[in-house]
Short mmCIF file of C-alpha atoms and ligand atoms in Angstrom, two decimals:
data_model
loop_
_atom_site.label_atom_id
_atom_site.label_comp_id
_atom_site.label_asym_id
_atom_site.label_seq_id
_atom_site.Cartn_x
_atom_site.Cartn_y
_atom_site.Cartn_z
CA UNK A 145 10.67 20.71 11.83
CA UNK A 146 9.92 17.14 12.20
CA UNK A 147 11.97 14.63 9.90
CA UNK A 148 10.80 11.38 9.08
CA UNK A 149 12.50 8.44 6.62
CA UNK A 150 10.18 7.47 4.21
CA UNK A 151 11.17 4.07 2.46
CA UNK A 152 9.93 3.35 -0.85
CA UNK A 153 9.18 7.52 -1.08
CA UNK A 154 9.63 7.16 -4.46
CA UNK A 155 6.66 4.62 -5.03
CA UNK A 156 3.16 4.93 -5.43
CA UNK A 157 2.48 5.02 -1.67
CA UNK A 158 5.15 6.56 -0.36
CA UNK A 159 4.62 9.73 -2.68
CA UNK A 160 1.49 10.11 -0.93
CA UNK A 161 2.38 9.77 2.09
CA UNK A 162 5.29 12.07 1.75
CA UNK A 163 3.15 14.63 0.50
CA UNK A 164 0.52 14.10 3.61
CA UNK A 165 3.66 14.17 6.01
CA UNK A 166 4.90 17.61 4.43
CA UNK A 167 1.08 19.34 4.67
CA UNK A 168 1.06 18.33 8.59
CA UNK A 169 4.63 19.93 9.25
CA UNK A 170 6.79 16.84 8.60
CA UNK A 171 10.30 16.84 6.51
CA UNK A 172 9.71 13.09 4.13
CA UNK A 173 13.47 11.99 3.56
CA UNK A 174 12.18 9.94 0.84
CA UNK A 175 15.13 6.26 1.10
CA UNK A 176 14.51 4.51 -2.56
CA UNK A 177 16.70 2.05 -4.54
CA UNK A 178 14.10 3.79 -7.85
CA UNK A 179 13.71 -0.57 -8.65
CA UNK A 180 10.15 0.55 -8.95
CA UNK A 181 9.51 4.24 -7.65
CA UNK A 182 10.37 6.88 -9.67
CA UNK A 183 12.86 9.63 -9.28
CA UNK A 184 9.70 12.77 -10.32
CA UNK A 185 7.91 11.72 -7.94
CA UNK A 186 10.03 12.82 -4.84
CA UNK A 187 8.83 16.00 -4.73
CA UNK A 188 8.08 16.88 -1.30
CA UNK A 189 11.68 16.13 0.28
CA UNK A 190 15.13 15.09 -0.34
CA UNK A 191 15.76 11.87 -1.74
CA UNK A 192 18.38 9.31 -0.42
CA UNK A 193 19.22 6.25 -3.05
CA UNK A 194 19.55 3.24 -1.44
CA UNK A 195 19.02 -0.72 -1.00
CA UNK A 196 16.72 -1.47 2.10
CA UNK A 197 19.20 -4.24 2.74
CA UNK A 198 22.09 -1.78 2.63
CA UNK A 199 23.22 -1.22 6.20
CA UNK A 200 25.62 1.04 5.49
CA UNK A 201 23.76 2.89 4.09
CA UNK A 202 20.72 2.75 5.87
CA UNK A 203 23.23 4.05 9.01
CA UNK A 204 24.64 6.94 6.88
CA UNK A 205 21.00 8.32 5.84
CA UNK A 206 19.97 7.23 9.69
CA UNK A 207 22.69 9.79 10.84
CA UNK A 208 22.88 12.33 8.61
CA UNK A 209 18.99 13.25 9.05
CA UNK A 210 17.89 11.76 12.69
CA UNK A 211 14.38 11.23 11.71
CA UNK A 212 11.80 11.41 14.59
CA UNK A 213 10.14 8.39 12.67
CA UNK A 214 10.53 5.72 10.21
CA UNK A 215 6.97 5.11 7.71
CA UNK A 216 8.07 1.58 5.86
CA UNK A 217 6.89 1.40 2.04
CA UNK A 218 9.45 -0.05 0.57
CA UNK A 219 9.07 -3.51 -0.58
CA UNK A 220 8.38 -5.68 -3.88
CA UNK A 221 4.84 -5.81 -3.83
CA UNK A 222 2.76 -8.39 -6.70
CA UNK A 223 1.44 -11.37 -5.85
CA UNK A 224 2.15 -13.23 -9.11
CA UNK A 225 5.89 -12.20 -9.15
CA UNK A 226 6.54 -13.68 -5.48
CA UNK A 227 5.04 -16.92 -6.73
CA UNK A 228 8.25 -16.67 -9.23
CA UNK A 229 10.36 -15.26 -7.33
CA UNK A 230 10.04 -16.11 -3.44
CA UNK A 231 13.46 -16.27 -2.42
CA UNK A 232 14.02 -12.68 -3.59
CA UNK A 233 10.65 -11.51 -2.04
CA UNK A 234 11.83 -13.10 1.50
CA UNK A 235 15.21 -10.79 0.78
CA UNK A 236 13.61 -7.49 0.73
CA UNK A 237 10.70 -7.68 1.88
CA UNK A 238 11.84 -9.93 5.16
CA UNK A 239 15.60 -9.22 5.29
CA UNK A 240 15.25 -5.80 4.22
CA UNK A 241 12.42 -4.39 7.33
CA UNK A 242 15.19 -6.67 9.56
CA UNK A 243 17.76 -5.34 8.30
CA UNK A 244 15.97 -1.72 8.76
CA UNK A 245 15.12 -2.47 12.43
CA UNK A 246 18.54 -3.16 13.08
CA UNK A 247 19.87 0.12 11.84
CA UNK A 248 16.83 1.91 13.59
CA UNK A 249 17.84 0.48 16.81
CA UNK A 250 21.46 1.23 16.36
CA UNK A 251 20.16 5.05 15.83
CA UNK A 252 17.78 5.18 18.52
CA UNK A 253 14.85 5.45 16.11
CA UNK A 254 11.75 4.29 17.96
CA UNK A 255 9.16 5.27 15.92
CA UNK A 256 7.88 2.73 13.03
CA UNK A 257 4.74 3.17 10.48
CA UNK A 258 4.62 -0.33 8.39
CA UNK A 259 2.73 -0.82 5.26
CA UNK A 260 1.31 -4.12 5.22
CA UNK A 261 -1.37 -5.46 3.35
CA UNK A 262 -4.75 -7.75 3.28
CA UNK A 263 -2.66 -10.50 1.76
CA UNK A 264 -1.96 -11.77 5.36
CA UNK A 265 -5.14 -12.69 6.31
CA UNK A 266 -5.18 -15.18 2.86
CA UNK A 267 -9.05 -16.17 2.20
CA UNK A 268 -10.30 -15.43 5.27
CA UNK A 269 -13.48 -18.11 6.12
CA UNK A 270 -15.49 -14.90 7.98
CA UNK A 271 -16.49 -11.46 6.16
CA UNK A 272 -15.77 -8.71 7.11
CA UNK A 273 -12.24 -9.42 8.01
CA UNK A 274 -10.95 -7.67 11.47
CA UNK A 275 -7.62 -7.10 12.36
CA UNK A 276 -8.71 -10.44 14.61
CA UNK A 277 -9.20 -12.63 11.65
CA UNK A 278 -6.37 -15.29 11.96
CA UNK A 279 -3.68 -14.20 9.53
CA UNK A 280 -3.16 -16.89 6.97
CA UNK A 281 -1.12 -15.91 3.69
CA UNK A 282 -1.69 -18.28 0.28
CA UNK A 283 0.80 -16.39 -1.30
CA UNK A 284 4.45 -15.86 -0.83
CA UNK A 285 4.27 -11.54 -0.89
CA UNK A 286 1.23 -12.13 1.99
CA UNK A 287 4.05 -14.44 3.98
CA UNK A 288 6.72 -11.55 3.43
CA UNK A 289 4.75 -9.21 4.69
CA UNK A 290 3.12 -11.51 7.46
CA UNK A 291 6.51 -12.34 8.60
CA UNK A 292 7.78 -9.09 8.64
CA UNK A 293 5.12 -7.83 11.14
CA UNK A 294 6.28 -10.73 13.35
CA UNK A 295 9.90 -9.19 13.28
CA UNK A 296 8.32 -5.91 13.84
CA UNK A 297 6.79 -7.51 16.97
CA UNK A 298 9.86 -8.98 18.19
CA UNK A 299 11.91 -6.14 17.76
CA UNK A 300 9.64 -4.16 20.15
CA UNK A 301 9.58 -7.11 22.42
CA UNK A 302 13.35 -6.70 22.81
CA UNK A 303 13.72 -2.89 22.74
CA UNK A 304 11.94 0.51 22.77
CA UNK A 305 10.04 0.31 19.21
CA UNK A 306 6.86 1.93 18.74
CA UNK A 307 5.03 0.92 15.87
CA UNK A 308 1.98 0.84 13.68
CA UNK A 309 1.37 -2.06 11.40
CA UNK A 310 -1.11 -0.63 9.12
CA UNK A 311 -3.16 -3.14 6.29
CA UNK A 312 -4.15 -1.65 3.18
CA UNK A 313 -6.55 -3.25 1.49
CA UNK A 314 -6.77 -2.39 -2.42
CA UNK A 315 -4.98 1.46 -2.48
CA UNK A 316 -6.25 3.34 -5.72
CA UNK A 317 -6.43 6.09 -7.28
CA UNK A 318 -4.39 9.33 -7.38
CA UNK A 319 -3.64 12.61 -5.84
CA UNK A 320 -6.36 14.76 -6.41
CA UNK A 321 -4.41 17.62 -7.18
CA UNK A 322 -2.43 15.57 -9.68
CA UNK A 323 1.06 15.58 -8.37
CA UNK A 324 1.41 11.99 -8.21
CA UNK A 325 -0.33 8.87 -8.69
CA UNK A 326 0.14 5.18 -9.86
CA UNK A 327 2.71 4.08 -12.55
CA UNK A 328 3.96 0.46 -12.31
CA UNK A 329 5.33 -1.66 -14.40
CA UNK A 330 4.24 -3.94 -15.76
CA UNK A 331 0.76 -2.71 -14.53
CA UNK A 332 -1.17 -5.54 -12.85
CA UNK A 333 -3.74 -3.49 -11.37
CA UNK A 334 -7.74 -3.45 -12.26
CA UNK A 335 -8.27 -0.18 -12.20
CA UNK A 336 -5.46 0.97 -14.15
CA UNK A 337 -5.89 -1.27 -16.45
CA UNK A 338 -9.73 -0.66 -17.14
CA UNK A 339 -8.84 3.11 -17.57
CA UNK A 340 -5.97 2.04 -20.31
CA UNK A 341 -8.10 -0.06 -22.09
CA UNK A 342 -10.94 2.63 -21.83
CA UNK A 343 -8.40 5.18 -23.17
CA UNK A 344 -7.23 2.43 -26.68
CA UNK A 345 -4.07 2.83 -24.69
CA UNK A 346 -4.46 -1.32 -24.46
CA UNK A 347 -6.53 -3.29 -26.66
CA UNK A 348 -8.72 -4.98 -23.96
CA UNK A 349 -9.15 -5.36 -20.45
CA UNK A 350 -8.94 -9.44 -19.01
CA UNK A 351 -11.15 -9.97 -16.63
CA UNK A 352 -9.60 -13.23 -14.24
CA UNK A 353 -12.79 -15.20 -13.72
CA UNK A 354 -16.54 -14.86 -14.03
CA UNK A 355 -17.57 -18.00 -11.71
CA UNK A 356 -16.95 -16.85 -8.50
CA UNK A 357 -19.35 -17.15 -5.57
CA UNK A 358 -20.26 -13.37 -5.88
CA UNK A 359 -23.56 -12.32 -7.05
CA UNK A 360 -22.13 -11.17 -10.61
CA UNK A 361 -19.72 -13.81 -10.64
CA UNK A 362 -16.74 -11.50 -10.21
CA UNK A 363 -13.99 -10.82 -7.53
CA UNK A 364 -15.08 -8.60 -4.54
CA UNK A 365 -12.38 -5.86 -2.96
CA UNK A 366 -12.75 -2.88 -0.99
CA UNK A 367 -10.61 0.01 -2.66
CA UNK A 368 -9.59 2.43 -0.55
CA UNK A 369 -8.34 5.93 -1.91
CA UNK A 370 -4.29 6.12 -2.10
CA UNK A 371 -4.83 9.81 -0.24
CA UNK A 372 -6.75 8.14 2.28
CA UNK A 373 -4.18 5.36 3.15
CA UNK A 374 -1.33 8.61 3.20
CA UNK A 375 -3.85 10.83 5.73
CA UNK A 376 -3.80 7.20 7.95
CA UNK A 377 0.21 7.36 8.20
CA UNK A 378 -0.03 10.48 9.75
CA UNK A 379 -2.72 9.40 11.76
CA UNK A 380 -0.78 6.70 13.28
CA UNK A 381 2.05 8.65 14.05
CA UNK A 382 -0.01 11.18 15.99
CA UNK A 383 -1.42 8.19 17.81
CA UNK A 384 2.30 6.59 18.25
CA UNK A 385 2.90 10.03 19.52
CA UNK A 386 0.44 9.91 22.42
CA UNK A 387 -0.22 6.35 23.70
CA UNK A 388 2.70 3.87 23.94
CA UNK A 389 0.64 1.40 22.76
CA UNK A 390 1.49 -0.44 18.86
CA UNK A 391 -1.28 -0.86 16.87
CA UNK A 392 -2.44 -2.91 13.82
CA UNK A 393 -5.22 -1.51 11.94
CA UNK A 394 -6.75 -2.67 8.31
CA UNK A 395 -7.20 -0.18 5.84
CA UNK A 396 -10.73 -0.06 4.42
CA UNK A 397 -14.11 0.86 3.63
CA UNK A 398 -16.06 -1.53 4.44
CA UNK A 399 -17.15 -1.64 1.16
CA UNK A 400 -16.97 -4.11 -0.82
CA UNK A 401 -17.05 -3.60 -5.29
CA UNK A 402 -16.99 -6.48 -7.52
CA UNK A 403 -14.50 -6.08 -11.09
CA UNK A 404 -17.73 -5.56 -12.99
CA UNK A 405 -18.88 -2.62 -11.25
CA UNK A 406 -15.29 -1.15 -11.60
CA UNK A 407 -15.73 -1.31 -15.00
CA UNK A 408 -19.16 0.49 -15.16
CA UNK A 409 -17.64 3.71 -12.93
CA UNK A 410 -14.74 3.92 -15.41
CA UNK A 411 -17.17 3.64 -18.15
CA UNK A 412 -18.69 6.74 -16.60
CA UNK A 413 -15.97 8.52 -15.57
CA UNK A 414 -14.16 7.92 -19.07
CA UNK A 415 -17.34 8.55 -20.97
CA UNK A 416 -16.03 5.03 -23.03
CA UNK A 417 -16.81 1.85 -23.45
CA UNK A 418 -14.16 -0.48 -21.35
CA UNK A 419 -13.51 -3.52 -23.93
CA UNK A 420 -13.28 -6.32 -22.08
CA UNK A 421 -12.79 -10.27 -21.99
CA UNK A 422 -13.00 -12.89 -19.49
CA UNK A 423 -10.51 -15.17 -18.85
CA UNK A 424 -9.42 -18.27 -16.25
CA UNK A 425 -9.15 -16.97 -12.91
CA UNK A 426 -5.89 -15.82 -11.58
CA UNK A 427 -3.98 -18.32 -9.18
CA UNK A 428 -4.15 -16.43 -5.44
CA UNK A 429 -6.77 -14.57 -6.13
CA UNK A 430 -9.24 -14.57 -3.05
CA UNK A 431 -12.98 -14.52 -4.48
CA UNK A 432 -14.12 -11.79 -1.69
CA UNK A 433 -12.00 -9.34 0.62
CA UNK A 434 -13.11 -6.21 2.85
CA UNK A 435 -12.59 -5.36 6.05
CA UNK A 436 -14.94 -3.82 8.89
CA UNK A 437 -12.05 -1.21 9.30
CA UNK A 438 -13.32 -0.97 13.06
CA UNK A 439 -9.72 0.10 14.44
CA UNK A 440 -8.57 2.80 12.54
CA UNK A 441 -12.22 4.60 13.15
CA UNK A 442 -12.11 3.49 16.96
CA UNK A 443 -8.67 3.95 17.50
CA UNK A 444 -6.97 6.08 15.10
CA UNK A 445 -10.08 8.54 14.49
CA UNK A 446 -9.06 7.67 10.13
CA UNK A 447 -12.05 7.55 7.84
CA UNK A 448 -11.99 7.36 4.46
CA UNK A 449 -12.83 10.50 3.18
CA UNK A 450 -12.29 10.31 -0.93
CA UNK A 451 -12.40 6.24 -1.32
CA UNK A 452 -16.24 6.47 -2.96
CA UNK A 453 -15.83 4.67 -6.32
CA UNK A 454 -16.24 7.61 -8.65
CA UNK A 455 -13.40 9.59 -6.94
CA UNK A 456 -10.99 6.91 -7.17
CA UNK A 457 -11.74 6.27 -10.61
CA UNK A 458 -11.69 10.43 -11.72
CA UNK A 459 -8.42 10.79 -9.54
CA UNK A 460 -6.88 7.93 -10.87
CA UNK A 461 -7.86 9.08 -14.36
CA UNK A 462 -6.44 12.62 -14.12
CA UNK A 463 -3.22 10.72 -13.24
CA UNK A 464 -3.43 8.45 -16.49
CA UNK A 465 -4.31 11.66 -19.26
CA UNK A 466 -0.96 13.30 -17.19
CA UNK A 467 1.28 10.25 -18.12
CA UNK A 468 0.22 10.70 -21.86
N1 UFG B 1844 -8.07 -8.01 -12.16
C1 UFG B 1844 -8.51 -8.30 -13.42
N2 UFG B 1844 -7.81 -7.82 -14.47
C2 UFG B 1844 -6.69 -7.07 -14.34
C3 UFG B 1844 -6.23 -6.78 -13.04
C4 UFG B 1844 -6.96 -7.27 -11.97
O1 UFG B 1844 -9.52 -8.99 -13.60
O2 UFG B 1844 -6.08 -6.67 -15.34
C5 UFG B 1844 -8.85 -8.48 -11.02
C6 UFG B 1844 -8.09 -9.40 -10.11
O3 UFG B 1844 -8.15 -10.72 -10.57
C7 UFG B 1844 -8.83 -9.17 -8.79
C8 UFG B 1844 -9.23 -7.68 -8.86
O4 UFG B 1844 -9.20 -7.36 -10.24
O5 UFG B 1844 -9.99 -9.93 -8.80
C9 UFG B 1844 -8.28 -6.76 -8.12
O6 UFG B 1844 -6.96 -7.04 -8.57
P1 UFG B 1844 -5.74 -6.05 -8.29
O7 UFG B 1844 -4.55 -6.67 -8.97
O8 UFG B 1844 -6.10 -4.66 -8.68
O9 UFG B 1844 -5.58 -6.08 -6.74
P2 UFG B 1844 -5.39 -7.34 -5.77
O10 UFG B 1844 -6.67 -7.43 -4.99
O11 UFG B 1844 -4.95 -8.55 -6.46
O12 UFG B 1844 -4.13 -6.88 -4.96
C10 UFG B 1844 -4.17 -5.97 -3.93
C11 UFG B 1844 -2.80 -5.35 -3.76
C12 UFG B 1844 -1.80 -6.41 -3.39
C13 UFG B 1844 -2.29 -7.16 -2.19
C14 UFG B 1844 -3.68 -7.71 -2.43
C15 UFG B 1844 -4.23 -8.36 -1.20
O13 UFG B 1844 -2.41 -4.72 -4.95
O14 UFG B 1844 -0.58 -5.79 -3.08
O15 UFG B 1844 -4.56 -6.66 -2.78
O16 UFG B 1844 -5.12 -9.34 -1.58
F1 UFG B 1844 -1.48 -8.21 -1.94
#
């Protein structure tokens, strides 16, 4: 069997992916400080605690279990917190993937999956973005992750690393079977929090802004099902596997749904009304993002397969009545 180091297993992306890796054959060895992923939801593999900064450690768990491959989750990932807090986003989200290289090469791990994340490309002056729209972060979590690829890059400039920088765009929903799905905390997410405030588990939904250049005024993303972005890991892999090529590939429909028309699919999918209020726009927020997703169907042979609105909204549903 196949072993591969999942970091961040415990989060909301990582669980999937660990779950996709252990349906095609793989061993996750989930590698998870539990900051902000959660202990339950390691169920597909062993779990190693640790800091992503932690060489030590990262050496230990790098010996004990000689993965085949390394898939990268783990990371601090909200916008409005590295605008806080950038110093401590550069630290783990920077440090911590070169501090991870490092103890990859030391191993002779060459074999690298990163999650990274439409925030690079900032508010991109051309729609559809491709992976060749110049990337430009207006926020400190889209530099982290921006500079992070470049380390990626130089580390396989200097050594053997294969790698696969993949962008999601926004990852929603949950597992359709119900084994795992989104809990953060605090929540910050639109989907999410329509469904609480659909369920009187919140009093109201705030919608940022109503007077952006979009034809009802709201924001515009392109949600991509969380089981879809897992499937893509293994996707990438199989293609690290064969070509010894690296490859960057967004994560998308194509789609693109404005914050209005969330709320009417989890008014249908609830069966409630979604009380909701508009307020200022949020600082960072791009007014319109989705990519033409060209290279993971050209390259990769990754569709989306569950990322229509209604499944993202009933999956990630399911999910919410389990936390109850
Ligand atoms: N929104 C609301 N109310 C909420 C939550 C969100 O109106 O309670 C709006 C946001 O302002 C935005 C849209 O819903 O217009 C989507 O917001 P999300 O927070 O769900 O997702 P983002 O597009 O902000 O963030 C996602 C990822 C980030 C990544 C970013 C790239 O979660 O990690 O895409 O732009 F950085």
């Amino acid at each position: 069997m196949r072993t591969a180091l999942i970091t961040g297993g415990a989060g909301y992306i990582g669980s999937h992916a660990c779950k996709a890796l252990a349906r095609s054959g793989w061993r996750p060895v989930s590698y998870d400080d539990l900051s902000q992923g959660h202990r339950a939801l390691v169920k597909w593999g062993p779990l190693e605690e640790g800091d992503i900064r932690d060489r030590a450690r990262l050496d230990a768990v790098l010996a004990r279990w000689r993965p085949q491959a390394v898939l990268h989750f783990a990371a601090l990932s909200q916008v409005g917190a590295s605008v806080l807090q950038p110093d401590l986003y550069r630290d783990v989200n920077v440090a911590g993937t070169e501090c991870l290289l490092a103890a990859m090469r030391a191993a002779n791990v060459e074999t690298l999956v990163f999650s990274s994340t439409a925030a690079v490309y900032g508010v991109p002056t051309r729609l559809p973005i491709t992976e060749t729209t110049p990337v430009a972060p207006t926020n400190p979590y889209g530099e982290t992750k921006a500079a992070a690829e470049d380390a990626i890059r130089r580390a396989a400039e200097g050594g053997k690393l294969r790698y696969a920088i993949l962008r999601y765009f926004n990852a929603a929903g949950g597992d359709p079977d119900g084994e795992t799905g989104e809990s953060h905390d605090p929540e910050t997410h639109l989907i999410p929090n329509a469904i609480a405030a659909a369920l009187g588990k919140t009093p109201t939904l705030d919608i940022f802004g109503d007077d952006y250049p979009t034809p009802d005024g709201t924001c515009i993303r392109d949600y991509v099902h969380v089981s879809d972005v897992a499937w893509a890991h293994i996707a990438a892999l199989e293609w690290l596997e064969a070509n010894d090529e690296p490859i960057t590939c967004d994560l998308g429909t194509g789609q693109g749904t404005s914050n209005l028309a969330v709320i009417s699919a989890v008014e249908a999918a609830t069966g409630r009304r979604v009380p909701w209020r508009t307020m200022p726009r949020r600082p960072g927020d791009p007014p319109v993002l989705y990519t033409a997703g060209r290279a993971a169907r050209e390259t990769l042979g990754w569709m989306p397969l569950r990322s229509d609105l209604p499944s993202i909204v009933g999956d990630a549903l399911k999910w919410s009545q389990r936390l109850q």
